[in-house]
mmCIF file of C-alpha atoms and ligand atoms in Angstrom:
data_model
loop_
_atom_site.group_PDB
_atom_site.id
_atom_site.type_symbol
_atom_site.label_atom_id
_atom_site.label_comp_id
_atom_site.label_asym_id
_atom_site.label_seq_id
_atom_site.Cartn_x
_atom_site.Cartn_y
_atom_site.Cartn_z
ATOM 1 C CA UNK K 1 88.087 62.628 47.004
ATOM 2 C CA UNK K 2 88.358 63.328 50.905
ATOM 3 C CA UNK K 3 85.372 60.890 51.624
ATOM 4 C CA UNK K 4 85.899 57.907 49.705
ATOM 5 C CA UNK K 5 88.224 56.855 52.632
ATOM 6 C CA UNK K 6 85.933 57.574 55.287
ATOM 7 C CA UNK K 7 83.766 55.019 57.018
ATOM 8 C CA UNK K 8 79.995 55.120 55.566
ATOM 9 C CA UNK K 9 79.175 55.466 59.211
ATOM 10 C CA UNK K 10 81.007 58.372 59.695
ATOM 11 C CA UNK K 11 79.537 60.232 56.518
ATOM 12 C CA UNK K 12 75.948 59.584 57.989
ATOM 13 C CA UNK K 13 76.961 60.472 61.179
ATOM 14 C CA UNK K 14 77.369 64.342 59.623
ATOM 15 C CA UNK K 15 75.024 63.930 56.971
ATOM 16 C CA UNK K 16 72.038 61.799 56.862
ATOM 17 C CA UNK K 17 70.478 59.892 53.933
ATOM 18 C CA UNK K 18 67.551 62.185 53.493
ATOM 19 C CA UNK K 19 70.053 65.370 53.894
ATOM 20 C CA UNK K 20 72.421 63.757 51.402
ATOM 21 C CA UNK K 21 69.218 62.951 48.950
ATOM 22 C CA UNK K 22 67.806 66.295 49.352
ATOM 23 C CA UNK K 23 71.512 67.608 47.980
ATOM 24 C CA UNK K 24 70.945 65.147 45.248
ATOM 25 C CA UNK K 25 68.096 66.892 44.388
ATOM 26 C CA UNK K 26 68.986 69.931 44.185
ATOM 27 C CA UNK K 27 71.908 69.325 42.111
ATOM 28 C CA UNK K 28 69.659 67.810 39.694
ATOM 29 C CA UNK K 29 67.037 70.358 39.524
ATOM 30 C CA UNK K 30 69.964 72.668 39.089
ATOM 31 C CA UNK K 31 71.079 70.689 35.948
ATOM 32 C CA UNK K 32 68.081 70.281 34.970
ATOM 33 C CA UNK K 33 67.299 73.828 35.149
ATOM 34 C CA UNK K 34 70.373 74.861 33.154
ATOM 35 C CA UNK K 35 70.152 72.306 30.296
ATOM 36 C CA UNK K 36 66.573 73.112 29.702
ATOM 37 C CA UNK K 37 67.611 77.013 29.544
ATOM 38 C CA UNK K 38 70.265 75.969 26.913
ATOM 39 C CA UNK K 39 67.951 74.204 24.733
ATOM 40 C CA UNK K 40 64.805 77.046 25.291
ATOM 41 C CA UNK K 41 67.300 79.762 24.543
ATOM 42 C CA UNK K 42 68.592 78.365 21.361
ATOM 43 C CA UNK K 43 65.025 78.115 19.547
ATOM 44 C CA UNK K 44 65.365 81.736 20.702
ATOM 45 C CA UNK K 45 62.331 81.578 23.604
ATOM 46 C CA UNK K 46 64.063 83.217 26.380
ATOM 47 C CA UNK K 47 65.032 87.434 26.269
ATOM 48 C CA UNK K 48 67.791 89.229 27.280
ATOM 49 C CA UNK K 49 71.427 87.221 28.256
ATOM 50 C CA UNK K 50 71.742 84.030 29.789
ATOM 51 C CA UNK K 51 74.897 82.386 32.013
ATOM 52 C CA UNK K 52 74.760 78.911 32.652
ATOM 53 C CA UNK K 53 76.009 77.470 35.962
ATOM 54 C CA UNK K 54 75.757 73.830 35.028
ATOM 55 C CA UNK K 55 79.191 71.807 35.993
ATOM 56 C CA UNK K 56 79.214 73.749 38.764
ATOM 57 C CA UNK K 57 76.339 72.638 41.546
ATOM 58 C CA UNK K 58 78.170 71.257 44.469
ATOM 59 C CA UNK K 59 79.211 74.140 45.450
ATOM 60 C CA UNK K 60 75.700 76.400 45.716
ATOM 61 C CA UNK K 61 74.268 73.043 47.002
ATOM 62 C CA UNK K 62 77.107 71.915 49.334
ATOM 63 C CA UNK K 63 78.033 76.191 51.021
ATOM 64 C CA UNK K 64 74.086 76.533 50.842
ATOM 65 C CA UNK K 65 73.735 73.390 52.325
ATOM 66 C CA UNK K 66 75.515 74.516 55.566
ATOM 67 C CA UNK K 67 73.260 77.466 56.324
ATOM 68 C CA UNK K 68 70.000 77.957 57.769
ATOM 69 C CA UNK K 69 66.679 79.373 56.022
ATOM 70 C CA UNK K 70 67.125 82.898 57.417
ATOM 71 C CA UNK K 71 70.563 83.240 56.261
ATOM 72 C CA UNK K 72 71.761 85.621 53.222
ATOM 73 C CA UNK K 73 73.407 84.462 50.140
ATOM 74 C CA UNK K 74 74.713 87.235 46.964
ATOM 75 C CA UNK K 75 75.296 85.975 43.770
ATOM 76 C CA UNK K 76 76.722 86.775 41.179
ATOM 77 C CA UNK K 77 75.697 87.007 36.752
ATOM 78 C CA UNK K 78 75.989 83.369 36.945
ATOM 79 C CA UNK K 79 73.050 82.925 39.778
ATOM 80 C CA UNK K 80 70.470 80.296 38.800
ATOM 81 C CA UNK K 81 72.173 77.483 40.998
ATOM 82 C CA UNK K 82 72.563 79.629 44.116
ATOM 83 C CA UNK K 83 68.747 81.098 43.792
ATOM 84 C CA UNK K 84 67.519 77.866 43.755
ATOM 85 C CA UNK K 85 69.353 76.601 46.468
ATOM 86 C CA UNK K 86 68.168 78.895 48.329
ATOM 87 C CA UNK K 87 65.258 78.180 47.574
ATOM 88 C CA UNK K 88 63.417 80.343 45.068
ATOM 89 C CA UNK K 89 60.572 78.712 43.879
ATOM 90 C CA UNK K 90 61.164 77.241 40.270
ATOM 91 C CA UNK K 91 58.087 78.169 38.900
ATOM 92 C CA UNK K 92 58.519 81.863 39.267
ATOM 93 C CA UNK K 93 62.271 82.013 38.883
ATOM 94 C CA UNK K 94 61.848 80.419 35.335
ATOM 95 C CA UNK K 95 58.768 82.916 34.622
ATOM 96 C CA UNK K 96 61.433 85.678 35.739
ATOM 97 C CA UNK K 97 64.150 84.381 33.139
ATOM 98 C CA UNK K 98 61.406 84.233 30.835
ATOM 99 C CA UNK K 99 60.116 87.988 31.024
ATOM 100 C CA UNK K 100 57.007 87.585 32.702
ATOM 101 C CA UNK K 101 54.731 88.800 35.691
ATOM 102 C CA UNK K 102 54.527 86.001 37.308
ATOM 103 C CA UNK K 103 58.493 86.148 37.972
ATOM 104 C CA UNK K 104 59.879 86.270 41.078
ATOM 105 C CA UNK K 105 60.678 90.022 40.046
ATOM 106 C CA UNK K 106 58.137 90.594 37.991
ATOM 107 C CA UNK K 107 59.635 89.648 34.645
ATOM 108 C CA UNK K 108 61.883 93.295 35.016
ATOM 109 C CA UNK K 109 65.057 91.417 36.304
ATOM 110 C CA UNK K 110 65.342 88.877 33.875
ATOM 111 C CA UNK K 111 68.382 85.932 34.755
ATOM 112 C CA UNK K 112 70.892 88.230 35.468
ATOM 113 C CA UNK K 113 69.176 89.914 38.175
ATOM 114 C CA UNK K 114 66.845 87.781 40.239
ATOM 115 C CA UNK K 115 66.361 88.243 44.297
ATOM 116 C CA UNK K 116 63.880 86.982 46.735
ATOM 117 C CA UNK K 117 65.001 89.013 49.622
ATOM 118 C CA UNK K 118 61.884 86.704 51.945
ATOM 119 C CA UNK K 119 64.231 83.388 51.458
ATOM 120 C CA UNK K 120 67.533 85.591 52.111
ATOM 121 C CA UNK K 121 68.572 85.963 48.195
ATOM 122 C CA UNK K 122 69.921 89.051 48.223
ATOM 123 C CA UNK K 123 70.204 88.769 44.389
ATOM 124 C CA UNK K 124 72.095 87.564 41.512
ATOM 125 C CA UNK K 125 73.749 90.683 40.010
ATOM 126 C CA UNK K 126 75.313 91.700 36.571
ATOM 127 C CA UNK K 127 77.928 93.756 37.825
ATOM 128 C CA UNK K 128 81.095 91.672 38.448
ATOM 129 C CA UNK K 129 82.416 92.086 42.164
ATOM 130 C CA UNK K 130 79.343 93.865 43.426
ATOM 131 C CA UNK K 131 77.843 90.949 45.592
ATOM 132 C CA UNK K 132 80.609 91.284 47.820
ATOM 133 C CA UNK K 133 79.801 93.951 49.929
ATOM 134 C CA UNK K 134 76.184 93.139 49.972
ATOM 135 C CA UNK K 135 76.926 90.201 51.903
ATOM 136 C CA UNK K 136 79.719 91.907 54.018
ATOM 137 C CA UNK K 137 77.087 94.456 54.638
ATOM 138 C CA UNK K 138 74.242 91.866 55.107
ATOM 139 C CA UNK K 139 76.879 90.331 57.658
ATOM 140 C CA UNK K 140 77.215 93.782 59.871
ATOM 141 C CA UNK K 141 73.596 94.067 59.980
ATOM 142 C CA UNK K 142 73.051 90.659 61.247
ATOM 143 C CA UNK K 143 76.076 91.512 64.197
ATOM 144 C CA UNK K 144 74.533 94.519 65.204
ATOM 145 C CA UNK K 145 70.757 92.773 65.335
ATOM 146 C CA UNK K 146 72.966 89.654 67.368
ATOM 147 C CA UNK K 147 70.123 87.625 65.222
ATOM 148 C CA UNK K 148 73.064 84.982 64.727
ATOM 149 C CA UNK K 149 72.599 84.864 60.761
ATOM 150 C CA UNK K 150 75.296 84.228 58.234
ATOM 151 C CA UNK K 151 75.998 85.901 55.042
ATOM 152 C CA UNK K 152 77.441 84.193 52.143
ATOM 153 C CA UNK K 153 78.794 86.028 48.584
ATOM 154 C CA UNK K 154 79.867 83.625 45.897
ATOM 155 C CA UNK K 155 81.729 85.267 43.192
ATOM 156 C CA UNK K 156 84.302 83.821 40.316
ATOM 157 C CA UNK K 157 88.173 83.823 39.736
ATOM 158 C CA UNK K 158 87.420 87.219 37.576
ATOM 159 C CA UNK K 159 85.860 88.918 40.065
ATOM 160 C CA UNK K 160 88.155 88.012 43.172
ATOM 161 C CA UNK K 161 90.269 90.658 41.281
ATOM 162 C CA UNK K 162 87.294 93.273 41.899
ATOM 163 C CA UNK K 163 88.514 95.823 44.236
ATOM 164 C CA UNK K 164 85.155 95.537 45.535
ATOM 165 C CA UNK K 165 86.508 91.777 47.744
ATOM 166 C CA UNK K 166 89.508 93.496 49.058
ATOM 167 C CA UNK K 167 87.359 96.429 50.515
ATOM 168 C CA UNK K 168 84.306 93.932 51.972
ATOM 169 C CA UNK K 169 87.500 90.884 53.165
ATOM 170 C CA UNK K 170 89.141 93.473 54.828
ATOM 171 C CA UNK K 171 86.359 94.628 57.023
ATOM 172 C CA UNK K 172 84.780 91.820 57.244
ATOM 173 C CA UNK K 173 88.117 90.334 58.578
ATOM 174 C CA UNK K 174 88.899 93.431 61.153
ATOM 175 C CA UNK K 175 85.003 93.720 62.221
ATOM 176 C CA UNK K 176 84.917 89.767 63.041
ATOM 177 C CA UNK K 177 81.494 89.485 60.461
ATOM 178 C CA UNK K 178 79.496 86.263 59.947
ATOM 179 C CA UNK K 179 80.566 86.248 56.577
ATOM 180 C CA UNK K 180 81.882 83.944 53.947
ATOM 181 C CA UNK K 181 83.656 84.312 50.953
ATOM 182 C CA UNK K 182 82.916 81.782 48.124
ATOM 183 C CA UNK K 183 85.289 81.991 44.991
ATOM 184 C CA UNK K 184 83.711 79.470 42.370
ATOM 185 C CA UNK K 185 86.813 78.848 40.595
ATOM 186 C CA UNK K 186 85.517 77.876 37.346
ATOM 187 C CA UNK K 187 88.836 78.173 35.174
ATOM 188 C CA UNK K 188 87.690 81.509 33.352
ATOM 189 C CA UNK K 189 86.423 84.879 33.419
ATOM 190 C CA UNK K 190 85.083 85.284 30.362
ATOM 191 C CA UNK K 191 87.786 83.625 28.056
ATOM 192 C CA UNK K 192 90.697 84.625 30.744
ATOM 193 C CA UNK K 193 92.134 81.745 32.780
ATOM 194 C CA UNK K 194 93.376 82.995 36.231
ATOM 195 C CA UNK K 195 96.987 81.717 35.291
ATOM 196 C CA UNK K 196 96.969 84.804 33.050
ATOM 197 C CA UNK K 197 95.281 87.067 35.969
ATOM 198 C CA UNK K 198 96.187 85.979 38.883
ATOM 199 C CA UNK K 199 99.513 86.040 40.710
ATOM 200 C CA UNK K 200 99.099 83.727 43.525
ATOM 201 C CA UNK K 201 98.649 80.202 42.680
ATOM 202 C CA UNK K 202 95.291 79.457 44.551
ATOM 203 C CA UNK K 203 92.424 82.720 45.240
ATOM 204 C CA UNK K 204 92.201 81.132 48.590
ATOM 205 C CA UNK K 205 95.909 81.836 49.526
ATOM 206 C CA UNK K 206 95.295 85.558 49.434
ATOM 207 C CA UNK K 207 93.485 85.076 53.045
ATOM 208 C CA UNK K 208 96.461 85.216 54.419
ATOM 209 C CA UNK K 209 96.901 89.006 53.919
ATOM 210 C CA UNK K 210 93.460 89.129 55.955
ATOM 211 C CA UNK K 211 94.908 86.886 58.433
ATOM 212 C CA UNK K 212 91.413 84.776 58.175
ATOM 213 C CA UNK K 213 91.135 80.925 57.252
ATOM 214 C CA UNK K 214 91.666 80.715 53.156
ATOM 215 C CA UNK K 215 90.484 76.754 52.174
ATOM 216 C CA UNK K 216 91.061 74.877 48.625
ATOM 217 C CA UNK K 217 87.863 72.441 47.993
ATOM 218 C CA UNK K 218 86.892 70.601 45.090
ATOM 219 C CA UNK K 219 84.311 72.215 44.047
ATOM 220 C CA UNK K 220 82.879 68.872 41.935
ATOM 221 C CA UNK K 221 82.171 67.433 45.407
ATOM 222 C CA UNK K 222 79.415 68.341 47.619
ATOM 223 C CA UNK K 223 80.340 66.659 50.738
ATOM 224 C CA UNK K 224 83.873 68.226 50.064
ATOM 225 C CA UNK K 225 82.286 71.396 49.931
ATOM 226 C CA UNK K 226 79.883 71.020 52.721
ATOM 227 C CA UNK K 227 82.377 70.070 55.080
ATOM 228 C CA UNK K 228 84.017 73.074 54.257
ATOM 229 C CA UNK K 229 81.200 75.265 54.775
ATOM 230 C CA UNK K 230 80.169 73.903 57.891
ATOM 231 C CA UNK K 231 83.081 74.613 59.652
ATOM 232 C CA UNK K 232 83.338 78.101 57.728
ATOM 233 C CA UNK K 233 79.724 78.599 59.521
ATOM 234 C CA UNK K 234 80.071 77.353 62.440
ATOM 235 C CA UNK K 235 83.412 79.895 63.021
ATOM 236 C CA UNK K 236 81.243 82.709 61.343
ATOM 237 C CA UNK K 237 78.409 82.095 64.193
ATOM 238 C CA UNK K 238 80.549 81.557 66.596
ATOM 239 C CA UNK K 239 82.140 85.190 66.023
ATOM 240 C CA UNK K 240 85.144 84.282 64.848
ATOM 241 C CA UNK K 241 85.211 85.831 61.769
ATOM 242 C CA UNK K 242 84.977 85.029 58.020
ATOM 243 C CA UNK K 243 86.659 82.523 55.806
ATOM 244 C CA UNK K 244 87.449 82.492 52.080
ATOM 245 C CA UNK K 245 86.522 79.218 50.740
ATOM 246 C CA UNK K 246 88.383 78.453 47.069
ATOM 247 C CA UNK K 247 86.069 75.857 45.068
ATOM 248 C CA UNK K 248 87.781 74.595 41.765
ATOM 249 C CA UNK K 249 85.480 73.581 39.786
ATOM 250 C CA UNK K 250 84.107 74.109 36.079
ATOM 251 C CA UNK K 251 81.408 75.535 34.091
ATOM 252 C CA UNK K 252 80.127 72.971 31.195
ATOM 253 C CA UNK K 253 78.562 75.499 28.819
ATOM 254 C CA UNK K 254 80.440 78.681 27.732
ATOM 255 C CA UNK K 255 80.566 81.911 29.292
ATOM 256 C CA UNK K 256 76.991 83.172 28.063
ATOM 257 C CA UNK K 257 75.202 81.513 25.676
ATOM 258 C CA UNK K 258 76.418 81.614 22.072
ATOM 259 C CA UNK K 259 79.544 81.999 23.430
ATOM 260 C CA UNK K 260 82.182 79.900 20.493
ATOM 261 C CA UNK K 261 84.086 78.872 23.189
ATOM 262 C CA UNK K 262 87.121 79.420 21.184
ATOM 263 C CA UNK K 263 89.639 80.057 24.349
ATOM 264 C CA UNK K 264 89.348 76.042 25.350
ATOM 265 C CA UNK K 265 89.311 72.592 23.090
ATOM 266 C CA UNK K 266 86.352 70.208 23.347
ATOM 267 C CA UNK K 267 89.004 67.988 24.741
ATOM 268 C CA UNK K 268 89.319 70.016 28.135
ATOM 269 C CA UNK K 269 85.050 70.252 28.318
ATOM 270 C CA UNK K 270 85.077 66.471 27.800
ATOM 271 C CA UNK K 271 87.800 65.980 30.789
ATOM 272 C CA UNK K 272 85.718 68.077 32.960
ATOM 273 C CA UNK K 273 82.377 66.519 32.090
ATOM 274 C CA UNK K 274 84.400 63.129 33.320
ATOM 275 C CA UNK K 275 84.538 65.042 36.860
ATOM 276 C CA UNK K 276 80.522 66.019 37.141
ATOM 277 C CA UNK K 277 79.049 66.709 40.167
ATOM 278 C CA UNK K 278 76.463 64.466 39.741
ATOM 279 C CA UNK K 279 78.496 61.202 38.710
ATOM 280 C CA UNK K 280 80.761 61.378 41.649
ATOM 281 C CA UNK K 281 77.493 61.646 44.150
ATOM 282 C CA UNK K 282 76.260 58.634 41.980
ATOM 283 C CA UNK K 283 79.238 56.605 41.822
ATOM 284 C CA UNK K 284 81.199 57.400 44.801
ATOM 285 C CA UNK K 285 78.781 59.296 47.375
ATOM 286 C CA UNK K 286 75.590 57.355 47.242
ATOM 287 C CA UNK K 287 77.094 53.672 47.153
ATOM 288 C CA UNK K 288 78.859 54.793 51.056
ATOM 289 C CA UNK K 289 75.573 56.147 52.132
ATOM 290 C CA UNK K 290 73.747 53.045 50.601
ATOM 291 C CA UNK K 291 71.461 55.022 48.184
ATOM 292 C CA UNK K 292 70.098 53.091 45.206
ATOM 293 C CA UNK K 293 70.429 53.939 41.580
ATOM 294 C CA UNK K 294 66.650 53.462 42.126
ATOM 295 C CA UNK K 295 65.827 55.985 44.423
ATOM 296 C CA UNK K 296 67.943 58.491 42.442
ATOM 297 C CA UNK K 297 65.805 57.718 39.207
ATOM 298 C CA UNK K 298 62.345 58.368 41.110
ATOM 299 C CA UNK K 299 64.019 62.162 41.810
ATOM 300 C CA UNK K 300 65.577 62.380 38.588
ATOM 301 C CA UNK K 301 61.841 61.752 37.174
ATOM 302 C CA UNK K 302 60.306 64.130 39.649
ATOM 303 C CA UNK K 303 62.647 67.138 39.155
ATOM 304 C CA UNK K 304 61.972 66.358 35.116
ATOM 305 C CA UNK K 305 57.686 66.542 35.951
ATOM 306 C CA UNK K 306 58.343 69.871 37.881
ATOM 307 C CA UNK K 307 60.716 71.281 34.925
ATOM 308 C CA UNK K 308 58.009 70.576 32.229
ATOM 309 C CA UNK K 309 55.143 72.534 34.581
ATOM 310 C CA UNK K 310 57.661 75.237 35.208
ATOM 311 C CA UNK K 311 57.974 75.528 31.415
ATOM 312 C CA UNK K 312 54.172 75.840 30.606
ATOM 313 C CA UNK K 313 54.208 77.798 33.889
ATOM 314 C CA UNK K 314 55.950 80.939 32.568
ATOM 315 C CA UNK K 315 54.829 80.618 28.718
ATOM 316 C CA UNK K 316 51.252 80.655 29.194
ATOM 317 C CA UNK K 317 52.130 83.410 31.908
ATOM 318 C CA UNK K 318 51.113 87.262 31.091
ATOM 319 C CA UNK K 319 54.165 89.609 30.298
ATOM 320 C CA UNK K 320 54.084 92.852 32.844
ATOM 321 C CA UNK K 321 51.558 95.557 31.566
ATOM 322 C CA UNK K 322 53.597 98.840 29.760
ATOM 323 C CA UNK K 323 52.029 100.453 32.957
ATOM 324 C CA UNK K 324 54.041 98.471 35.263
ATOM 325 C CA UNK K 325 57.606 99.881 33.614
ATOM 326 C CA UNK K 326 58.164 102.686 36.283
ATOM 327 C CA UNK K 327 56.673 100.781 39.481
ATOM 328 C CA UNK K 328 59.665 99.041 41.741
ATOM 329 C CA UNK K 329 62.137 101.241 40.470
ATOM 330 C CA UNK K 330 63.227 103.788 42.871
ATOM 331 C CA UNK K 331 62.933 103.246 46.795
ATOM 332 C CA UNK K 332 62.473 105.927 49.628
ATOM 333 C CA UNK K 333 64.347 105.490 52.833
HETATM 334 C C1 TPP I 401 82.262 95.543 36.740
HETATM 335 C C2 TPP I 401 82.127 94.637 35.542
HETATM 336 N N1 TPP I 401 83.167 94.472 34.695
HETATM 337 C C3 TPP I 401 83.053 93.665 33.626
HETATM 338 C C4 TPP I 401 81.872 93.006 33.376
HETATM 339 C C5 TPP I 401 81.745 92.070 32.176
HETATM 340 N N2 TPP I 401 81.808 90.669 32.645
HETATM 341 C C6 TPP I 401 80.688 89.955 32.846
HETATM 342 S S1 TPP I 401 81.019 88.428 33.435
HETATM 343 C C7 TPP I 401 82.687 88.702 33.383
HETATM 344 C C8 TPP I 401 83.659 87.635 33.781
HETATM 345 C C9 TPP I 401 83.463 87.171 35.183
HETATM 346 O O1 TPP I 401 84.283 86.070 35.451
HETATM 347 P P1 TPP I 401 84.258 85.361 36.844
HETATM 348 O O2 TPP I 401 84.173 86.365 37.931
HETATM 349 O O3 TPP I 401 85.416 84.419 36.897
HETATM 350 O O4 TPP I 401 82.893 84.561 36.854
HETATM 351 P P2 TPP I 401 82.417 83.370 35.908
HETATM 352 O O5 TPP I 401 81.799 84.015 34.701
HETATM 353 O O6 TPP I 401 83.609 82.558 35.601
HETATM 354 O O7 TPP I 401 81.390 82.640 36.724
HETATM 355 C C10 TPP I 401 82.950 89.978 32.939
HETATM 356 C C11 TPP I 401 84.315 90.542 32.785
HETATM 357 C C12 TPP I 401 80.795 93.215 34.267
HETATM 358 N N3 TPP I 401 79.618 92.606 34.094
HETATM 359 N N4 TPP I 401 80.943 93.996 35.354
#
């Protein structure tokens, strides 16, 4: 790891204890979030299909980390960790997942399809490669307004194959956009590892044929990733252009749920669970920034209080009246 070398001053001089416990967190209420969803799902409470980012937080919390409240993030089918992030309330995004009117969308988007356009979620989305151009598009908009936002599109190793990236990169490149590309590198789309897919040997290295910045993180690290993101941000405000940002990381649960997981051993799972997110900020972050074991079990308590309210939260909430069905459906320009 990058940091592990670095002075403890010099970590706190870019990151303060309160920043770096605030990623902490997040993280957890991420994992937290995702665990809770595997168990709830599998006594067959939650509707509809459910992909689990756990393994995976540094990166929403380290590239969301680097932006400001007003910019825009797109996600992806896999967008729990970036909504929440970005700060969608908990209660309402696990009444969403859960079908109900109290969601965030009303209960009528359901995990795959969540958005909260007032804290700049632009929206997790089922369709692979379509959160691309949202944020390339969200980018152009924020240009022409000269409101000096950012716009930030995670995707996966599957979808950086979408002709969708080429199209939004390559604009986004010649048009100089505030934009970032964010390929969560997670080993597999679906049951497909990108040595099968994918000629080049790292996603990043195809910025070159944009002629913008392509960076390798590892995506188990938030500082790692944050650096990387600030710098991404600051060029992106600064009008310099985008930058495709390559974060290898993993995702501890299987594609959806009740996936069998067949295409990898328990072996390779247990390898990456050796590499969490949360360990390293425990055992290598937090000792340079001086942050006690204790202070990380008072969150780790917390975040478990506001998990059990966000679970009676959404099932003692009302599911959306049969009326409801056709409202928010179409919208006039
Ligand atoms: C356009 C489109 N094609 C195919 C699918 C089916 N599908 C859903 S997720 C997925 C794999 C995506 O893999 P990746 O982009 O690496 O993301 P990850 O699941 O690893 O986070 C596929 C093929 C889809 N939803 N949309």
């Amino acid at each position: 790891m990058a940091l592990v070398d670095a002075e403890r001053e010099e970590l706190l001089e870019i990151l303060s204890r309160d920043r770096l416990l605030a990623m902490y967190e997040q993280m957890r209420t991420i994992r937290v979030f995702e665990d809770t969803l595997h168990t709830l799902f599998a006594s067959g409470e939650i509707p509809g299909f459910v992909h689990l980012y756990a393994g995976e937080e540094a990166v929403a919390v380290g590239v969301i980390g680097a932006l400001k409240p007003d910019d825009y993030v797109s996600s992806t089918h896999r967008g729990h960790g970036h909504c929440l992030a970005k700060g969608v309330e908990l209660n309402s995004m696990l009444a969403e997942i859960y079908g109900r009117a109290t969601g965030v969308c009303k209960g009528k988007g359901g995990s795959m399809h969540i958005a909260d356009v007032s804290r700049g979620m632009l929206g997790a989305n089922g369709i692979v490669g379509a959160g691309m151009p949202l944020a390339a598009g969200a980018a152009l908009a924020a240009k022409l307004r000269r409101s000096g936002q950012v716009s930030v599109c995670f995707f996966g190793d599957g979808g950086s194959n979408q002709g969708t990236l080429h199209e939004a990169i390559n604009l986004a490149a010649i048009w100089d956009l505030p934009c970032l590309f964010v390929c969560e590198n997670n080993g597999y789309a679906e049951a497909t590892s990108p040595r099968y897919s994918t000629k080049v040997k790292h996603i990043a290295d195809r910025a070159a044929a944009y002629n913008i910045p392509g960076v390798v993180v590892d995506g188990q690290d938030v500082v790692e990733v944050y650096l990387a993101a600030r710098q991404a941000v600051e060029r992106a405000r600064s009008g310099a252009g985008p930058t495709l940002i390559e974060a290898k990381t993993y995702r501890f649960y299987g594609h959806f749920e009740g996936d069998a997981m067949k295409y990898r051993t328990a072996e390779e799972v247990g390898q990456f669970r050796r590499r969490d997110p949360l360990k390293i900020f425990a055992e290598e972050i937090a000792p340079q920034a001086e942050i006690s074991s204790q202070e990380m079990q008072e969150i780790d308590a917390a975040v478990d209080r506001q998990m059990q309210a966000a679970i009676e939260f959404a099932r003692s909430s009302p599911l959306p009246s049969p009326e409801d069905c056709l409202t928010d459906v179409y919208v006039n320009y």
